[in-house]
Coordinates of N, CA, C and O in Angstrom, one line a residue:
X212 N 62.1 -75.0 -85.4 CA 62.0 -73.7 -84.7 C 61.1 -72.7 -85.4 O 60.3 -72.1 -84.7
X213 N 61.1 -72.5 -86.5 CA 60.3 -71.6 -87.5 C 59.5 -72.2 -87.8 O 59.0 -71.6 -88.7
X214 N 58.6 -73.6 -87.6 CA 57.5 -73.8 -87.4 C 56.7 -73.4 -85.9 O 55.5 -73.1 -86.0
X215 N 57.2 -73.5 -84.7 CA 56.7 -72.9 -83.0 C 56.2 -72.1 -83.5 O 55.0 -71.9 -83.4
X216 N 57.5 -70.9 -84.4 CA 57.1 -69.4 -84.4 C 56.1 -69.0 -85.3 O 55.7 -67.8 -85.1
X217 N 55.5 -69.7 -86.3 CA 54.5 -69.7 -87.1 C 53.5 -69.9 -86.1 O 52.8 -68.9 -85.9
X218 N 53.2 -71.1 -85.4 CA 52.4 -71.7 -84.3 C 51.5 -70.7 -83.3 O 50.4 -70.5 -82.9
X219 N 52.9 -70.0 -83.2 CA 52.8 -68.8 -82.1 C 52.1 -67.5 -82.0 O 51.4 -66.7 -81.3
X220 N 52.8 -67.7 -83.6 CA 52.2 -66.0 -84.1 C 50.6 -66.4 -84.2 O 49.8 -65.8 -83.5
X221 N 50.2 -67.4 -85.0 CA 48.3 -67.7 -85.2 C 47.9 -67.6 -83.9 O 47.3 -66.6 -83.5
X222 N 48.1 -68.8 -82.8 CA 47.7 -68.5 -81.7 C 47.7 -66.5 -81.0 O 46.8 -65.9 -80.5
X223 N 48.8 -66.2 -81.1 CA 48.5 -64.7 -80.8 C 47.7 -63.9 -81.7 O 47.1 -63.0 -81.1
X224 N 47.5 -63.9 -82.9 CA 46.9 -63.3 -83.9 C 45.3 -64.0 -83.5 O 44.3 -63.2 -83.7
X225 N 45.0 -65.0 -83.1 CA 43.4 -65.6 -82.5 C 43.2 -64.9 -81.1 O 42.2 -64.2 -80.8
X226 N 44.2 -65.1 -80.4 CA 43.7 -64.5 -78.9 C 43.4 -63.3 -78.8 O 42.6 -63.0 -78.0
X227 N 44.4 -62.0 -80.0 CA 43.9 -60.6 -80.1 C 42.4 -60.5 -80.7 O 41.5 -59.8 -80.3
X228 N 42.4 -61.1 -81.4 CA 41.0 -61.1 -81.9 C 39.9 -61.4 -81.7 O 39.0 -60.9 -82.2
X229 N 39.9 -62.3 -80.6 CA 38.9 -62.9 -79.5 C 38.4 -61.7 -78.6 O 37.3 -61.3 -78.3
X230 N 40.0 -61.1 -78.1 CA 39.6 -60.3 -77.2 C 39.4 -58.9 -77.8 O 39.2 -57.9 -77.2
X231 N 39.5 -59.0 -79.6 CA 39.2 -57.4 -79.9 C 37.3 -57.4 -80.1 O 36.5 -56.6 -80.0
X232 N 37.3 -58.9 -80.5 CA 35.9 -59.0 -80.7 C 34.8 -59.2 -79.3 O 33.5 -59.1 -79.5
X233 N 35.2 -59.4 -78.1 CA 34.5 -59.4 -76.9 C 34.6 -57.5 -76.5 O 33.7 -56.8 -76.0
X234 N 35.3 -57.2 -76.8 CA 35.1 -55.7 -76.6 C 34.5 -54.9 -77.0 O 34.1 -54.0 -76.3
X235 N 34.3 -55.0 -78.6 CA 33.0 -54.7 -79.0 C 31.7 -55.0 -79.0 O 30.8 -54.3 -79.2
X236 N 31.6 -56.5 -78.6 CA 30.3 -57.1 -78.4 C 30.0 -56.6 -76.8 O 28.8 -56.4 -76.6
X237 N 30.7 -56.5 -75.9 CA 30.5 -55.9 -74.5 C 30.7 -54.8 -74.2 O 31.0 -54.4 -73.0
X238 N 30.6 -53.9 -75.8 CA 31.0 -52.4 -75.1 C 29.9 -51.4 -74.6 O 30.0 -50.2 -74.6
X239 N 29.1 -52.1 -74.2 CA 28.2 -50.9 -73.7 C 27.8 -49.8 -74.3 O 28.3 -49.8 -75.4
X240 N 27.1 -48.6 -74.1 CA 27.0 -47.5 -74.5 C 27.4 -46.8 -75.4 O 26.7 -46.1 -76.1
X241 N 28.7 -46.9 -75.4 CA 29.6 -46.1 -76.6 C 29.6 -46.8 -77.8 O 30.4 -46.4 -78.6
X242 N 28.9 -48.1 -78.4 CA 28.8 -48.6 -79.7 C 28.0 -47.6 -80.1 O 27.2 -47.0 -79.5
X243 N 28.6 -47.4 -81.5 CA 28.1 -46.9 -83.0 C 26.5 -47.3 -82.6 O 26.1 -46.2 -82.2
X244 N 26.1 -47.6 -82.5 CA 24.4 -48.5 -82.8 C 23.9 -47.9 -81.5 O 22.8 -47.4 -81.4
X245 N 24.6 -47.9 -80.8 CA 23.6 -47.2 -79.5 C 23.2 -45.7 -79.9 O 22.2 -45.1 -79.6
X246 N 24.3 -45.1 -80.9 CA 24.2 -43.3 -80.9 C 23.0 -43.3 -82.2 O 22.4 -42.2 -82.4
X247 N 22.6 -44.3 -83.0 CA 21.5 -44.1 -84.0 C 20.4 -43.7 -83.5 O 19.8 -44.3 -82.7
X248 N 20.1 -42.4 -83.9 CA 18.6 -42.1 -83.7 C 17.3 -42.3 -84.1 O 17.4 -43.5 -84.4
X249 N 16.5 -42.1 -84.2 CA 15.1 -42.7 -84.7 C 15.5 -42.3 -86.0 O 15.2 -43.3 -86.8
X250 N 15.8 -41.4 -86.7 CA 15.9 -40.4 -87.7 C 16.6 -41.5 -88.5 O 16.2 -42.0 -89.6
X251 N 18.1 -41.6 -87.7 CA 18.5 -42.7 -88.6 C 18.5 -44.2 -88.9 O 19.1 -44.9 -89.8
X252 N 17.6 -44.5 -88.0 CA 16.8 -45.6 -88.5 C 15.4 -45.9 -89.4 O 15.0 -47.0 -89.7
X253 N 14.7 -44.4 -89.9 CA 14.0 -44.3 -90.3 C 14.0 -44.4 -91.6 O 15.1 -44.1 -92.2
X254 N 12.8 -44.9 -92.4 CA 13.4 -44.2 -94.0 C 12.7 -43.2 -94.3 O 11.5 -43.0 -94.2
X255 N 13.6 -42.2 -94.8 CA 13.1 -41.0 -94.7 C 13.5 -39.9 -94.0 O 13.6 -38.7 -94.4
X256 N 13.8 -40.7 -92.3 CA 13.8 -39.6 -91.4 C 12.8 -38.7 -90.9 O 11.7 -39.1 -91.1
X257 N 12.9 -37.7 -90.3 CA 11.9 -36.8 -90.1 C 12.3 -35.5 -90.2 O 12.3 -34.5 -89.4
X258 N 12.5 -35.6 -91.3 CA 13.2 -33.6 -92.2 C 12.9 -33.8 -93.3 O 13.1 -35.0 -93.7
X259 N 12.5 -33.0 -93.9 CA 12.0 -32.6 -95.5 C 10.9 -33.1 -95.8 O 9.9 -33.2 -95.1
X260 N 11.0 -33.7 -97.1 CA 9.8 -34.4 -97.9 C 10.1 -35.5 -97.9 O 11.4 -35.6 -97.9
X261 N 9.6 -36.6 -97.8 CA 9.5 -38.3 -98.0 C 8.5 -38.3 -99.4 O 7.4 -37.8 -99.5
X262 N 9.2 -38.9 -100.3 CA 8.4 -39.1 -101.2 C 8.1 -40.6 -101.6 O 9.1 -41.4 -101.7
X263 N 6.5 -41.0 -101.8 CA 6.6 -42.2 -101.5 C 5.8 -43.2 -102.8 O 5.1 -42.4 -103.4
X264 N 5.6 -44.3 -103.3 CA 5.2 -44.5 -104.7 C 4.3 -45.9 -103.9 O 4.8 -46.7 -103.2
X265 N 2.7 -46.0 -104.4 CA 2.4 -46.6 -103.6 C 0.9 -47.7 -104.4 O 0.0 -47.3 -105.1
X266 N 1.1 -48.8 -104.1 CA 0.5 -49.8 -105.1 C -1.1 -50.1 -104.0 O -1.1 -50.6 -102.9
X267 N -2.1 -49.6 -104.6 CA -3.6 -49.6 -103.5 C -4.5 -50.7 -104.5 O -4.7 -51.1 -105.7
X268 N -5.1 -50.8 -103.0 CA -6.4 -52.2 -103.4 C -7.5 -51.4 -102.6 O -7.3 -50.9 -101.6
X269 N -8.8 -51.4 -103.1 CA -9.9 -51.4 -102.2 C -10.1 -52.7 -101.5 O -10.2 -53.8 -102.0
X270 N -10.1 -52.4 -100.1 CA -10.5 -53.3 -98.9 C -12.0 -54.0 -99.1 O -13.0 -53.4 -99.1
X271 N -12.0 -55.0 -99.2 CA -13.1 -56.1 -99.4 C -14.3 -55.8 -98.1 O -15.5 -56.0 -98.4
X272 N -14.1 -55.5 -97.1 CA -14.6 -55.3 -96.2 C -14.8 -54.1 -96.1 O -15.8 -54.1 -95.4
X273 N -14.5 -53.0 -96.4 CA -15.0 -51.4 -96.6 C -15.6 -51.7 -98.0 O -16.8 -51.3 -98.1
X274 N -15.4 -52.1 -98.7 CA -16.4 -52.3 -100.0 C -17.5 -52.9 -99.9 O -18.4 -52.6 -100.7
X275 N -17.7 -53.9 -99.0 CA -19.2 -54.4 -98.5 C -19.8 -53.8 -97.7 O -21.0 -54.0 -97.7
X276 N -19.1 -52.6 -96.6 CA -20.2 -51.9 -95.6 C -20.5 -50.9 -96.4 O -21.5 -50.3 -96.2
X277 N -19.5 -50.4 -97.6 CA -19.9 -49.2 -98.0 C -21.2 -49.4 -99.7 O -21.6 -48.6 -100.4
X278 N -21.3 -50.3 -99.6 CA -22.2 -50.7 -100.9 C -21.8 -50.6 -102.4 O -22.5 -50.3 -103.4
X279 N -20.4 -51.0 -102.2 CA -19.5 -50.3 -103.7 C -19.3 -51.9 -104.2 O -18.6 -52.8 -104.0
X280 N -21.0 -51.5 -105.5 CA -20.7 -52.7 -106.3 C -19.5 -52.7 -107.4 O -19.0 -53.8 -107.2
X281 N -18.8 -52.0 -108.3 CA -18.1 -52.0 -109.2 C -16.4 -52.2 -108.4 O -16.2 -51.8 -107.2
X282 N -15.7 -52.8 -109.1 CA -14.5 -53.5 -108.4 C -13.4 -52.4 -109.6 O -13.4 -52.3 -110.8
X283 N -12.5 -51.7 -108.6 CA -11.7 -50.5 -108.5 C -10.1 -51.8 -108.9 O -9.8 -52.8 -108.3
X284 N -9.5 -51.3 -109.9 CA -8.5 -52.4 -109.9 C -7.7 -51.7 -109.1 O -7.9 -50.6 -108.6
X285 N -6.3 -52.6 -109.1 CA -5.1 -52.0 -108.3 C -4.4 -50.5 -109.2 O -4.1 -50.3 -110.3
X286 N -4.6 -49.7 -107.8 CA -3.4 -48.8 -109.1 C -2.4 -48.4 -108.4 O -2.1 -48.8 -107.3
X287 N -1.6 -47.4 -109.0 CA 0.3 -47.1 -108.6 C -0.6 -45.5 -108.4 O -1.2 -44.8 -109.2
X288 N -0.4 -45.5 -107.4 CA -0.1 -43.9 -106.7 C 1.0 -42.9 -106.7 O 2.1 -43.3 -107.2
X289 N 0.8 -41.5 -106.1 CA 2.0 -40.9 -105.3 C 1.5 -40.6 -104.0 O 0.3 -40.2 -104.0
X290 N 2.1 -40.7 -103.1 CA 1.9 -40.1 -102.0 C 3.1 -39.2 -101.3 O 4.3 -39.4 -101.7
X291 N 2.8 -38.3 -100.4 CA 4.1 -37.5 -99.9 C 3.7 -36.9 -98.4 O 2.6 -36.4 -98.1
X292 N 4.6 -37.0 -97.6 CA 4.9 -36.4 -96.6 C 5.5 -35.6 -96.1 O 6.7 -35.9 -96.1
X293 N 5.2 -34.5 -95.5 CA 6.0 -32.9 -95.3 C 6.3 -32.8 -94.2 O 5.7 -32.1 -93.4
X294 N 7.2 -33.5 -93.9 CA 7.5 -33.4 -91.8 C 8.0 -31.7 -91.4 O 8.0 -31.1 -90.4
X295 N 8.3 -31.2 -92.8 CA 8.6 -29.0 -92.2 C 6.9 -28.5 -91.8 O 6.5 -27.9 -90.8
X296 N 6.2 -29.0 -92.7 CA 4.9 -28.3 -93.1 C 3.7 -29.4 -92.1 O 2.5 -29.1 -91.9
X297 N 4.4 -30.6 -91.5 CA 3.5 -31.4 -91.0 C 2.5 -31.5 -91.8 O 1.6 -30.7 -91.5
X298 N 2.3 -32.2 -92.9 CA 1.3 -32.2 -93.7 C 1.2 -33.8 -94.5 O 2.4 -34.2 -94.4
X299 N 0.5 -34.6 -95.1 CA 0.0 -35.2 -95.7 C -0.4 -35.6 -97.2 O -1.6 -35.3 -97.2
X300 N -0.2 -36.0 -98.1 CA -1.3 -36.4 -98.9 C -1.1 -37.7 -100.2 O 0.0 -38.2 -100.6
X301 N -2.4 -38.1 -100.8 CA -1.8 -39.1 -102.0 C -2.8 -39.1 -102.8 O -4.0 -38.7 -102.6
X302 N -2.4 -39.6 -103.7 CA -3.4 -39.3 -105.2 C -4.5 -40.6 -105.2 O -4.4 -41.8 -104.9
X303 N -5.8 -39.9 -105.6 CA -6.7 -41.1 -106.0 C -7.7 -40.5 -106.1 O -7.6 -39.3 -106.3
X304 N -9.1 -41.3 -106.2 CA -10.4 -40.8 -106.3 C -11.1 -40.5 -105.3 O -12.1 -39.7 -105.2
X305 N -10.3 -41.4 -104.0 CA -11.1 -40.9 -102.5 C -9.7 -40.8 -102.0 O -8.9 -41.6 -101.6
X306 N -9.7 -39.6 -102.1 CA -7.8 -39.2 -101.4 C -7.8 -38.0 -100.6 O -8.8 -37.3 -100.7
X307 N -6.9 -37.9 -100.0 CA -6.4 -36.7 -99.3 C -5.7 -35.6 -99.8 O -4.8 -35.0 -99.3
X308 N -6.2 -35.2 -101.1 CA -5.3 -34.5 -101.8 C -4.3 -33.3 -101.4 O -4.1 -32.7 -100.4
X309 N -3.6 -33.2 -102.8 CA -2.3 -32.3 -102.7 C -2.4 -31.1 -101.7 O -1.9 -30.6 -100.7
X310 N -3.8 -30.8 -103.2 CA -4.7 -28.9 -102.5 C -5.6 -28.8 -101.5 O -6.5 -27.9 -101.3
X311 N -5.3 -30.1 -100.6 CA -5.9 -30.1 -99.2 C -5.5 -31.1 -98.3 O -6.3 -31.8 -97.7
X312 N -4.2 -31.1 -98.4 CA -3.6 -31.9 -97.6 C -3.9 -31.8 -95.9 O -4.1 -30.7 -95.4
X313 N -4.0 -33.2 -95.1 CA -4.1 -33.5 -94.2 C -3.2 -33.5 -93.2 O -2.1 -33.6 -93.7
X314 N -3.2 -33.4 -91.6 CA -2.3 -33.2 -91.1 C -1.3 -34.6 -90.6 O -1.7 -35.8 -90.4
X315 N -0.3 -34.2 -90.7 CA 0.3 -35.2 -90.1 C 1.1 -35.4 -88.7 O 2.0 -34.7 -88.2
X316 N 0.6 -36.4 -88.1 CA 1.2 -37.1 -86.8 C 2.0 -37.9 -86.8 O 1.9 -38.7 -87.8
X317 N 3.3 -38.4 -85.9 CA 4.2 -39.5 -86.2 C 3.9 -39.8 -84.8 O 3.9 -39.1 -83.8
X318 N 3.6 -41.9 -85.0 CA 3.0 -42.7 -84.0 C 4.5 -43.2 -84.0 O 4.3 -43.1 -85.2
X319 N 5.8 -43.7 -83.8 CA 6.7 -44.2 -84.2 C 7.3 -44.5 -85.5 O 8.2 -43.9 -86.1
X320 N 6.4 -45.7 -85.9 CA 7.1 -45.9 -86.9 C 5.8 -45.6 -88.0 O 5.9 -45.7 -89.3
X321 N 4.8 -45.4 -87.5 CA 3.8 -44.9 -88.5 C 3.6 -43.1 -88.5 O 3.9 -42.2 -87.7
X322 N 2.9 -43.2 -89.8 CA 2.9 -41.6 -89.9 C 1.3 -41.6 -90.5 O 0.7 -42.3 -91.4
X323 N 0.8 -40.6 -89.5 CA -0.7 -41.1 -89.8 C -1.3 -39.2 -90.0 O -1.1 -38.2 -89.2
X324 N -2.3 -39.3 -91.5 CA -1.9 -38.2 -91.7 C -4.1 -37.9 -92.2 O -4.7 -38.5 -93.1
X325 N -4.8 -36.7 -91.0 CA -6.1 -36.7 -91.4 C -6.6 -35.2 -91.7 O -6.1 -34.2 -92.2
X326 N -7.6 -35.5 -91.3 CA -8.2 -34.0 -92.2 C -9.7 -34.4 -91.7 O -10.0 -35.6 -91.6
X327 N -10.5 -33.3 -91.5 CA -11.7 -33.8 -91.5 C -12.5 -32.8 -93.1 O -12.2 -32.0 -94.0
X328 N -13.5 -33.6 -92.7 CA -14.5 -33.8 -94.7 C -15.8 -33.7 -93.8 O -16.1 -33.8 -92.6
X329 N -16.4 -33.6 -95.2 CA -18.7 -33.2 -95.0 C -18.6 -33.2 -96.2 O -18.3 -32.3 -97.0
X330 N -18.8 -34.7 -96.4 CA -19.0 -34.8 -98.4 C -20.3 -36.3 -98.2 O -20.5 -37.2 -97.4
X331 N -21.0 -36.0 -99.3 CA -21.6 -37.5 -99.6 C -21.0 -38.4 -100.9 O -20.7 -38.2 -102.0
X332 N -20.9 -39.7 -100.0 CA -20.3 -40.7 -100.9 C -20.4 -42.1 -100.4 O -19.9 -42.7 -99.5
X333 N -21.5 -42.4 -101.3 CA -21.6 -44.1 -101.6 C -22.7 -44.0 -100.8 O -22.8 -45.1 -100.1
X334 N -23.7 -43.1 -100.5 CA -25.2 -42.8 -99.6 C -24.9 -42.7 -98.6 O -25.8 -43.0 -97.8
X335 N -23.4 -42.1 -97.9 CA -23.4 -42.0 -96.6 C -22.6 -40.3 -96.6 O -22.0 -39.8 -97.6
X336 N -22.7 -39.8 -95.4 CA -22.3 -38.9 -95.5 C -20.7 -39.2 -94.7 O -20.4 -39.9 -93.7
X337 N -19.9 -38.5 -95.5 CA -18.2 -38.7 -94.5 C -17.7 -37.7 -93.7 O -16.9 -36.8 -94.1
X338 N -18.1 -37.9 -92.6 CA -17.0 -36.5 -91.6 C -15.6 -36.3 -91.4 O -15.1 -35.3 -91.0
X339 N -14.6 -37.7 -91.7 CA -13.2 -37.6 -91.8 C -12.2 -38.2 -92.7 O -12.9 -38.9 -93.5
X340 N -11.3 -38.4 -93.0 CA -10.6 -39.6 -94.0 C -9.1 -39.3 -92.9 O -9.0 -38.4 -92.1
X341 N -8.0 -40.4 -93.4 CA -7.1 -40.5 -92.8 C -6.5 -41.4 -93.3 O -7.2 -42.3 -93.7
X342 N -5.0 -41.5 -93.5 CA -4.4 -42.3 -93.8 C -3.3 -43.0 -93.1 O -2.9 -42.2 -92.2
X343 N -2.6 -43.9 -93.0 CA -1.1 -44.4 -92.2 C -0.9 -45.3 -93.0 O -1.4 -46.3 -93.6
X344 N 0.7 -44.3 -92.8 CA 1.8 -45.6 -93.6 C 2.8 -45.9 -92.5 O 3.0 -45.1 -91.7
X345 N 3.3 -47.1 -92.5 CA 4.0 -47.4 -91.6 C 5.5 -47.8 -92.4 O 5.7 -48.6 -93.4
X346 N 6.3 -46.9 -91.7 CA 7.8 -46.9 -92.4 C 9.0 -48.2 -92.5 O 9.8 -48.4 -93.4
X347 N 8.6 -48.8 -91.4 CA 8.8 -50.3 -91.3 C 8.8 -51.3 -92.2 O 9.8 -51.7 -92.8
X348 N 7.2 -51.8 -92.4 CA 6.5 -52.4 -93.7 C 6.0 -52.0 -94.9 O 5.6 -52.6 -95.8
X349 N 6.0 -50.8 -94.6 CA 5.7 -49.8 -96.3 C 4.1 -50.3 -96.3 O 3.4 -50.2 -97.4
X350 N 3.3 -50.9 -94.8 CA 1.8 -50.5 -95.4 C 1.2 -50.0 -95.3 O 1.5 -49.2 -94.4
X351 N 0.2 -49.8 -95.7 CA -0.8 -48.3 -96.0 C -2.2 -48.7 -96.2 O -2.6 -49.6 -97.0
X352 N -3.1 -47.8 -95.1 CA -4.3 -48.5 -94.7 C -5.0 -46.9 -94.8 O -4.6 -45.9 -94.1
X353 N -6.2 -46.9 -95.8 CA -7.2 -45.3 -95.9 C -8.2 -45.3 -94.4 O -9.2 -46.0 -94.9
X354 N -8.5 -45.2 -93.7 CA -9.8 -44.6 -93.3 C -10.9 -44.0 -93.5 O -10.7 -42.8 -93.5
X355 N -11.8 -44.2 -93.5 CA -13.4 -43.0 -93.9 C -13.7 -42.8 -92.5 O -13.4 -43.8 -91.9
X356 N -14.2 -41.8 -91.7 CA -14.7 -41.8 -90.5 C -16.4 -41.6 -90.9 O -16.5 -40.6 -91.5
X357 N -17.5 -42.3 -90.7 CA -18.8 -41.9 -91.1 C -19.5 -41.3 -90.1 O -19.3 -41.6 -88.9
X358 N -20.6 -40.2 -90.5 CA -20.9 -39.3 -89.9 C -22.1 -40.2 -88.7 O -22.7 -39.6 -87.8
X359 N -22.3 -41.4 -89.1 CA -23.1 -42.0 -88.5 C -22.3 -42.9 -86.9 O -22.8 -43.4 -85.9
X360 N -20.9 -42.7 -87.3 CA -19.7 -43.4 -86.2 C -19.0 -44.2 -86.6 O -18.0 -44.3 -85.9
X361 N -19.1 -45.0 -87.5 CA -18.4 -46.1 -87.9 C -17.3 -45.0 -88.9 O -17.4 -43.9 -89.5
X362 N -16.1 -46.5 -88.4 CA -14.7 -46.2 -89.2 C -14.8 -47.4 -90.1 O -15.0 -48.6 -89.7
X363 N -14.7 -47.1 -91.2 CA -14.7 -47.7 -92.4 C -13.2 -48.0 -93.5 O -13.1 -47.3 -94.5
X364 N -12.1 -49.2 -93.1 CA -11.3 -49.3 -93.5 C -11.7 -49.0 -95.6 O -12.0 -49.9 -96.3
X365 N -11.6 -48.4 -95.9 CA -11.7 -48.6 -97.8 C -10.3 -48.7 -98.6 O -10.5 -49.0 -99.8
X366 N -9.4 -48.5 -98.3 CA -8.4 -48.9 -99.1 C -7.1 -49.2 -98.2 O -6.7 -48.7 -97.2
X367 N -6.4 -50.2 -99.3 CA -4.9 -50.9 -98.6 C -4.3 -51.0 -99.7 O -4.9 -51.2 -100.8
X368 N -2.7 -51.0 -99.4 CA -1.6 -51.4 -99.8 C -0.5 -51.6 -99.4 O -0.3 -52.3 -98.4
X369 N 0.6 -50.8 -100.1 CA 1.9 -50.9 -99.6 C 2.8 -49.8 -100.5 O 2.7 -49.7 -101.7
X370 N 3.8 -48.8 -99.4 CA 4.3 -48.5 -100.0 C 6.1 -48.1 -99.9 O 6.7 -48.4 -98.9
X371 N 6.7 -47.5 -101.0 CA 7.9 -47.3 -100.8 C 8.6 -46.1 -101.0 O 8.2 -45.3 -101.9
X372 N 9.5 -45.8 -100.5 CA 10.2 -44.5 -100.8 C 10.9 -44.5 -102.1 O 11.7 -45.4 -102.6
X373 N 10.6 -43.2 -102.8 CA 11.1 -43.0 -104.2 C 12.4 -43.0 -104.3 O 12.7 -41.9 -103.8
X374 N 13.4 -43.4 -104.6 CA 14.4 -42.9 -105.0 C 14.9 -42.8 -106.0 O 15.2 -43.7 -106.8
X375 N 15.3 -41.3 -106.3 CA 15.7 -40.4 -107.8 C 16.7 -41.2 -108.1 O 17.6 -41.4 -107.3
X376 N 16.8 -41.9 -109.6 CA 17.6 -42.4 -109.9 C 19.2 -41.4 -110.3 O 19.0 -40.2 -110.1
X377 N 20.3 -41.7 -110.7 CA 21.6 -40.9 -110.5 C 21.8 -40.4 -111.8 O 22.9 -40.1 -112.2
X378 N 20.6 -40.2 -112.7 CA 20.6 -39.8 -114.3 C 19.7 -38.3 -113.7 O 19.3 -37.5 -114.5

């Protein structure tokens, strides 16, 4: 007899569970996951500063249209984004800098951030630069716009969000 009731109880303890777990898988609208917003699926979000630490390569193919014989090794960047200030920028030699940050746009999951320029570099003159990182894959792709029309990929990588360690 006190084995049935053992019997009994698992079978009832499986059938609630069956049907607690079809209820959540069929609940429509009201799941937790439906109310996440872009924000919180984002990293980062879209409030404050995103601070981002970022490992760059010159592009092989913007390094040949642009005539850049000497080879630029990899280096560790900072980059940051100001979603209050809608603003842009990251550290380098052909960058968008701090003290003239670029504006920024959000494409979804990219954040693409430009500025226009009238500089000469590499025998060409440059009318714009821009950059996108995409929050997804952490990659990151420069643009040159040249004053002649061509967009000229010059640098790639990948990057990630900083996080302050708890020291």
């Amino acid at each position: 007899m006190l084995k049935n009731i053992a019997i009994g109880v698992a079978i009832g303890v499986l059938v609630m569970g069956g049907i607690w777990g079809l209820v959540h898988v069929m609940g429509g609208p009201d799941n937790a996951s439906a109310e996440l917003s872009i924000d919180d699926t984002m990293p980062g979000g879209n409030k404050g500063v995103l601070n981002l630490i970022c490992e760059l390569d010159l592009d092989l193919d913007g390094q040949l249209a642009l005539g850049i014989k000497e080879n630029e090794p990899t280096r560790i960047t900072m980059a940051q984004i100001d979603f209050e200030k809608n603003s842009g920028w990251y550290q380098g030699k052909i960058a968008i800098s701090e003290s003239r940050a670029g504006t920024l746009t959000l494409m979804g999951t990219r954040l693409k951030v430009n500025r226009p320029a009238m500089f000469q570099r590499f025998g060409v003159m440059i009318a714009g630069e821009e950059f996108v990182v995409d929050r997804k894959t952490g990659s990151f792709v420069q643009t040159l716009s040249l004053q002649d029309g061509r967009n000229v990929k010059l640098i790639k990588g990948t990057c990630a969000k900083v996080i302050k360690p708890p020291f």
